mmCIF file of the C-alpha atoms, coordinates in Angstrom:
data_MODEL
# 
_entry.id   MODEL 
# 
loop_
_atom_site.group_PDB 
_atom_site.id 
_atom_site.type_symbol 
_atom_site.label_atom_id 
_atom_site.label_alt_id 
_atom_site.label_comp_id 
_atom_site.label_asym_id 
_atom_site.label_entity_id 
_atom_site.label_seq_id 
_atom_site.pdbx_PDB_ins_code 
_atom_site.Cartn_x 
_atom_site.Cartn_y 
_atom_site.Cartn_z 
_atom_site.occupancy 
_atom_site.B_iso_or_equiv 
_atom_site.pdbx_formal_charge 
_atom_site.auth_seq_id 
_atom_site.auth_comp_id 
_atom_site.auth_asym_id 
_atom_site.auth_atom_id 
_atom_site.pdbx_PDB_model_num 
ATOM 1  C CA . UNK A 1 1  ? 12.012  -8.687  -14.721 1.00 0.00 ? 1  UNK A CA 1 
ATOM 2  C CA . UNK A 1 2  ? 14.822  -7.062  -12.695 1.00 0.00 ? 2  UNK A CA 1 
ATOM 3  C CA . UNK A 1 3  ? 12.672  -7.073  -9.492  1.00 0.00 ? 3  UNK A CA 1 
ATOM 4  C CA . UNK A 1 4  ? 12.156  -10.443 -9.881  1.00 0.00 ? 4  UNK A CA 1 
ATOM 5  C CA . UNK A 1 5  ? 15.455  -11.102 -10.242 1.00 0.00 ? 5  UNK A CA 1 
ATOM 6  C CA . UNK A 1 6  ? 16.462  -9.114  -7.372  1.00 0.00 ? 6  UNK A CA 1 
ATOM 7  C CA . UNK A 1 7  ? 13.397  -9.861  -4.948  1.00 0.00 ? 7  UNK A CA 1 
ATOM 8  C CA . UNK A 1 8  ? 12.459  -13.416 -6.287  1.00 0.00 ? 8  UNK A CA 1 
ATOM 9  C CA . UNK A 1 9  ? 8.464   -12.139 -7.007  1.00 0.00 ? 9  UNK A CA 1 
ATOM 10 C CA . UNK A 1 10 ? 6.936   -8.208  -7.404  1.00 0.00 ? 10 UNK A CA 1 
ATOM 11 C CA . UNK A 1 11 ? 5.158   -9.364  -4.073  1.00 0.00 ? 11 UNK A CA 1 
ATOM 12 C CA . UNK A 1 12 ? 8.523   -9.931  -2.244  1.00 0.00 ? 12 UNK A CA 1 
ATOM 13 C CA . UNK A 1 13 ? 9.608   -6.721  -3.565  1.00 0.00 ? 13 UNK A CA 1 
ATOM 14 C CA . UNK A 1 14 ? 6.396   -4.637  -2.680  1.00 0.00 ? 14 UNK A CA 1 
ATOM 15 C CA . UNK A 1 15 ? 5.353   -6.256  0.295   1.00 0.00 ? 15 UNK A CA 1 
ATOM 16 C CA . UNK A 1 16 ? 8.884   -5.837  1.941   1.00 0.00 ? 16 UNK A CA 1 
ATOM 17 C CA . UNK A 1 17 ? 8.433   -1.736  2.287   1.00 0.00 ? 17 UNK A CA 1 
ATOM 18 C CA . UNK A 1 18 ? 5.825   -3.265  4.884   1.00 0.00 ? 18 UNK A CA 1 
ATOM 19 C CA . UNK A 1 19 ? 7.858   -5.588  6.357   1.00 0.00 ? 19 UNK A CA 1 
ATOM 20 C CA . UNK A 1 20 ? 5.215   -7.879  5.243   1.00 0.00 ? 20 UNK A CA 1 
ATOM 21 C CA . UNK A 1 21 ? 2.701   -6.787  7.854   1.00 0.00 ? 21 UNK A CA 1 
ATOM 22 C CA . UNK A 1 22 ? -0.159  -4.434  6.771   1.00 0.00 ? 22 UNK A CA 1 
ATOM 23 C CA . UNK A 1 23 ? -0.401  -1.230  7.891   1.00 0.00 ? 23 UNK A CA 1 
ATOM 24 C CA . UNK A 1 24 ? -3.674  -0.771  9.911   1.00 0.00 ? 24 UNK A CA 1 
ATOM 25 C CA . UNK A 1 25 ? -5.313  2.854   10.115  1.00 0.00 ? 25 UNK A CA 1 
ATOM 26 C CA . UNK A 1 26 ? -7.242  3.729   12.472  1.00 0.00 ? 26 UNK A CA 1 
ATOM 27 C CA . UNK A 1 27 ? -9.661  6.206   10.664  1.00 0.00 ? 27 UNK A CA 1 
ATOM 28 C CA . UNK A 1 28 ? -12.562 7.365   12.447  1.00 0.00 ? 28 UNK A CA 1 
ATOM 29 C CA . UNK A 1 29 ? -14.537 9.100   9.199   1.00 0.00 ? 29 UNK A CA 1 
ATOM 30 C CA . UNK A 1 30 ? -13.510 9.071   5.686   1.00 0.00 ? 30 UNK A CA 1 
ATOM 31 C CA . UNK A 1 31 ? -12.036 13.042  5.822   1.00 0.00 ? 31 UNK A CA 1 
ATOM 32 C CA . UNK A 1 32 ? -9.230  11.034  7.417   1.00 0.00 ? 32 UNK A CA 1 
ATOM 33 C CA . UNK A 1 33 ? -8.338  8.844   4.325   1.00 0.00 ? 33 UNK A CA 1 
ATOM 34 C CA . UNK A 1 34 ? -5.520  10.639  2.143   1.00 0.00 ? 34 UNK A CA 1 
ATOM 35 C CA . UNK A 1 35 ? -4.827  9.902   -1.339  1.00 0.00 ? 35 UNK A CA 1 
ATOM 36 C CA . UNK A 1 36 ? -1.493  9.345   -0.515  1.00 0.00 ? 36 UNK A CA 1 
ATOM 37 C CA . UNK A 1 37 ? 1.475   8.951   2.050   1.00 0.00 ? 37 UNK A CA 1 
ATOM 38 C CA . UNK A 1 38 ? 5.000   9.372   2.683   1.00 0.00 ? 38 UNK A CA 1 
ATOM 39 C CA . UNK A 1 39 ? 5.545   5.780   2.222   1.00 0.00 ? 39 UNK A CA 1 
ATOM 40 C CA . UNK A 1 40 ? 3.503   5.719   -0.860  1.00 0.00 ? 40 UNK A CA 1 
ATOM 41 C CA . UNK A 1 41 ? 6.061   8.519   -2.065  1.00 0.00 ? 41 UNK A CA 1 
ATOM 42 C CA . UNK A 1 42 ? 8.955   5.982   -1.047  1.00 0.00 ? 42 UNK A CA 1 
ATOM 43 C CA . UNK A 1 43 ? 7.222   3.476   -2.868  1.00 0.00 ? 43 UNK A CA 1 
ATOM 44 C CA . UNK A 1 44 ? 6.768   5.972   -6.486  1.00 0.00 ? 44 UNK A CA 1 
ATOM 45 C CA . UNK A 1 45 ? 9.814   7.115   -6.206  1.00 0.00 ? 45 UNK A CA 1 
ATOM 46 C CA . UNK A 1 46 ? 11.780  3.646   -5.958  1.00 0.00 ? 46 UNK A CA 1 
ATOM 47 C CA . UNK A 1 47 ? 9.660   2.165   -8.889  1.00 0.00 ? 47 UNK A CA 1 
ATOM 48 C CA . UNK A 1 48 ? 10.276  5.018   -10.796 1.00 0.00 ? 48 UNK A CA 1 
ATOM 49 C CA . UNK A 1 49 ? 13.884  4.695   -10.297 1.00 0.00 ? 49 UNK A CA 1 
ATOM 50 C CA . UNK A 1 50 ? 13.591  1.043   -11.401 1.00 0.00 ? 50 UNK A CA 1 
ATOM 51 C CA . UNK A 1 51 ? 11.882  2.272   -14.702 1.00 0.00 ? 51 UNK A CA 1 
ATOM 52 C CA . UNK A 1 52 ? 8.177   1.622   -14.090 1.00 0.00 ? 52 UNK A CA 1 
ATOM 53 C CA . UNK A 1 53 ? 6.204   4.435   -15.198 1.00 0.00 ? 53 UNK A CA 1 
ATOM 54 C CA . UNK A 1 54 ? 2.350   5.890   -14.338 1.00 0.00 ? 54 UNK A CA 1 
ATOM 55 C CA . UNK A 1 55 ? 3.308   4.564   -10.430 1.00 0.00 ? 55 UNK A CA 1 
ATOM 56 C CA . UNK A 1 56 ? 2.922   8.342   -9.050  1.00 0.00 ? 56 UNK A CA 1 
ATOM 57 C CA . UNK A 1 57 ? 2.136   8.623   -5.525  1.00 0.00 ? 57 UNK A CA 1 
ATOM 58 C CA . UNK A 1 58 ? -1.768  7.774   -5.297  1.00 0.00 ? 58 UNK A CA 1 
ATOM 59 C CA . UNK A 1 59 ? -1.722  4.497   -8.021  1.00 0.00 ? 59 UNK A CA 1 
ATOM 60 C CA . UNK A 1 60 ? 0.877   3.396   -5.275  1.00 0.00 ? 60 UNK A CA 1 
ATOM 61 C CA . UNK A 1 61 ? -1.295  4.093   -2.510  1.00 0.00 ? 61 UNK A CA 1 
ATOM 62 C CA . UNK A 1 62 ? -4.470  2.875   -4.287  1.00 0.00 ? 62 UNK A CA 1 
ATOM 63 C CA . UNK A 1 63 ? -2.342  -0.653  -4.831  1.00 0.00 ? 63 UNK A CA 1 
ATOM 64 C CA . UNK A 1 64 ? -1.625  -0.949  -1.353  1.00 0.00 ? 64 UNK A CA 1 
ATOM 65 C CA . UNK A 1 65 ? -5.051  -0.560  -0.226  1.00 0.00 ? 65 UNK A CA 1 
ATOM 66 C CA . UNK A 1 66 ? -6.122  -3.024  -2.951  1.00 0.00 ? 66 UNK A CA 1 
ATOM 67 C CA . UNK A 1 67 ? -3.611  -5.684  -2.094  1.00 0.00 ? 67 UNK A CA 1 
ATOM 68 C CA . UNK A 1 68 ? -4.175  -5.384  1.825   1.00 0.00 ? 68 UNK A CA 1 
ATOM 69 C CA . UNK A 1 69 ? -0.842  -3.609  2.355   1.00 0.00 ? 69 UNK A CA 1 
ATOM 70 C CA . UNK A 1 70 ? -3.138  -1.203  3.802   1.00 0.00 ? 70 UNK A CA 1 
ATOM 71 C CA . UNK A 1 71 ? -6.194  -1.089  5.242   1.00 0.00 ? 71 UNK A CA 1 
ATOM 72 C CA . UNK A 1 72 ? -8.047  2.047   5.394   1.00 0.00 ? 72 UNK A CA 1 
ATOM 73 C CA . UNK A 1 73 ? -11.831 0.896   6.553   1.00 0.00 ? 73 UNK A CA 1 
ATOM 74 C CA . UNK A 1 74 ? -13.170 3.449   8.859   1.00 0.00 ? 74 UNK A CA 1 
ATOM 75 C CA . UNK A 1 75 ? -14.497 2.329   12.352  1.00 0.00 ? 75 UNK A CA 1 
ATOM 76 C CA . UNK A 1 76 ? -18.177 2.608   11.623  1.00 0.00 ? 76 UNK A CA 1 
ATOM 77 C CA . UNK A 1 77 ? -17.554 0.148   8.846   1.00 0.00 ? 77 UNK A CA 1 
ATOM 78 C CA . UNK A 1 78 ? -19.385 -3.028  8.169   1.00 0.00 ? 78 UNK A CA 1 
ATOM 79 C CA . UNK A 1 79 ? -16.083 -4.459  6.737   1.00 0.00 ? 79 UNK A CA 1 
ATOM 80 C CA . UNK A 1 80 ? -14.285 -3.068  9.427   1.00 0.00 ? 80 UNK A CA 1 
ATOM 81 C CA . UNK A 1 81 ? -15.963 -5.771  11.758  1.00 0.00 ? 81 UNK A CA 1 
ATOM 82 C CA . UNK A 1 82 ? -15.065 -8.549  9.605   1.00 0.00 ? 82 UNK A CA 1 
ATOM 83 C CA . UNK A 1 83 ? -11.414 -8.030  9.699   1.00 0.00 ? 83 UNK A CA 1 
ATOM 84 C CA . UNK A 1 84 ? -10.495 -7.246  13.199  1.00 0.00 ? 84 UNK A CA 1 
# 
């Protein structure tokens, strides 16, 4: 409730560590995809601070790739294709 209040929506308030813009990788095999990243650990840490709990570093980083914050499809993808 206090983000809200703050950011006016959780998206606002998530969305704005990306500037609202998602981060595109540009992963050429999957031994390239990490589990988490130093924004992800910006991310933890700042929920955390605002109370949230079980938002460690890789439930952050699995959000962002769920919401499109982040995307993470390597170039040999099919989905890959459809996106860019």
């Amino acid at each position: 409730m206090n983000v809200q209040e703050e950011f006016g929506s959780f998206s606002k308030y998530i969305w704005g560590f990306v500037n609202s813009k998602p981060i595109l990788n540009n992963l050429k095999n999957l031994s390239q995809l990490q589990a988490t990243t130093p924004l992800s650990d910006t991310i933890s840490k700042d929920l955390k601070k605002r109370g949230f709990k079980f938002v460690g570093s890789t439930v952050v980083y699995a959000h962002m790739q769920a919401t499109g914050m982040v995307d993470d499809h390597v170039e040999d993808c099919w989905r890959r294709n459809q996106i860019f």
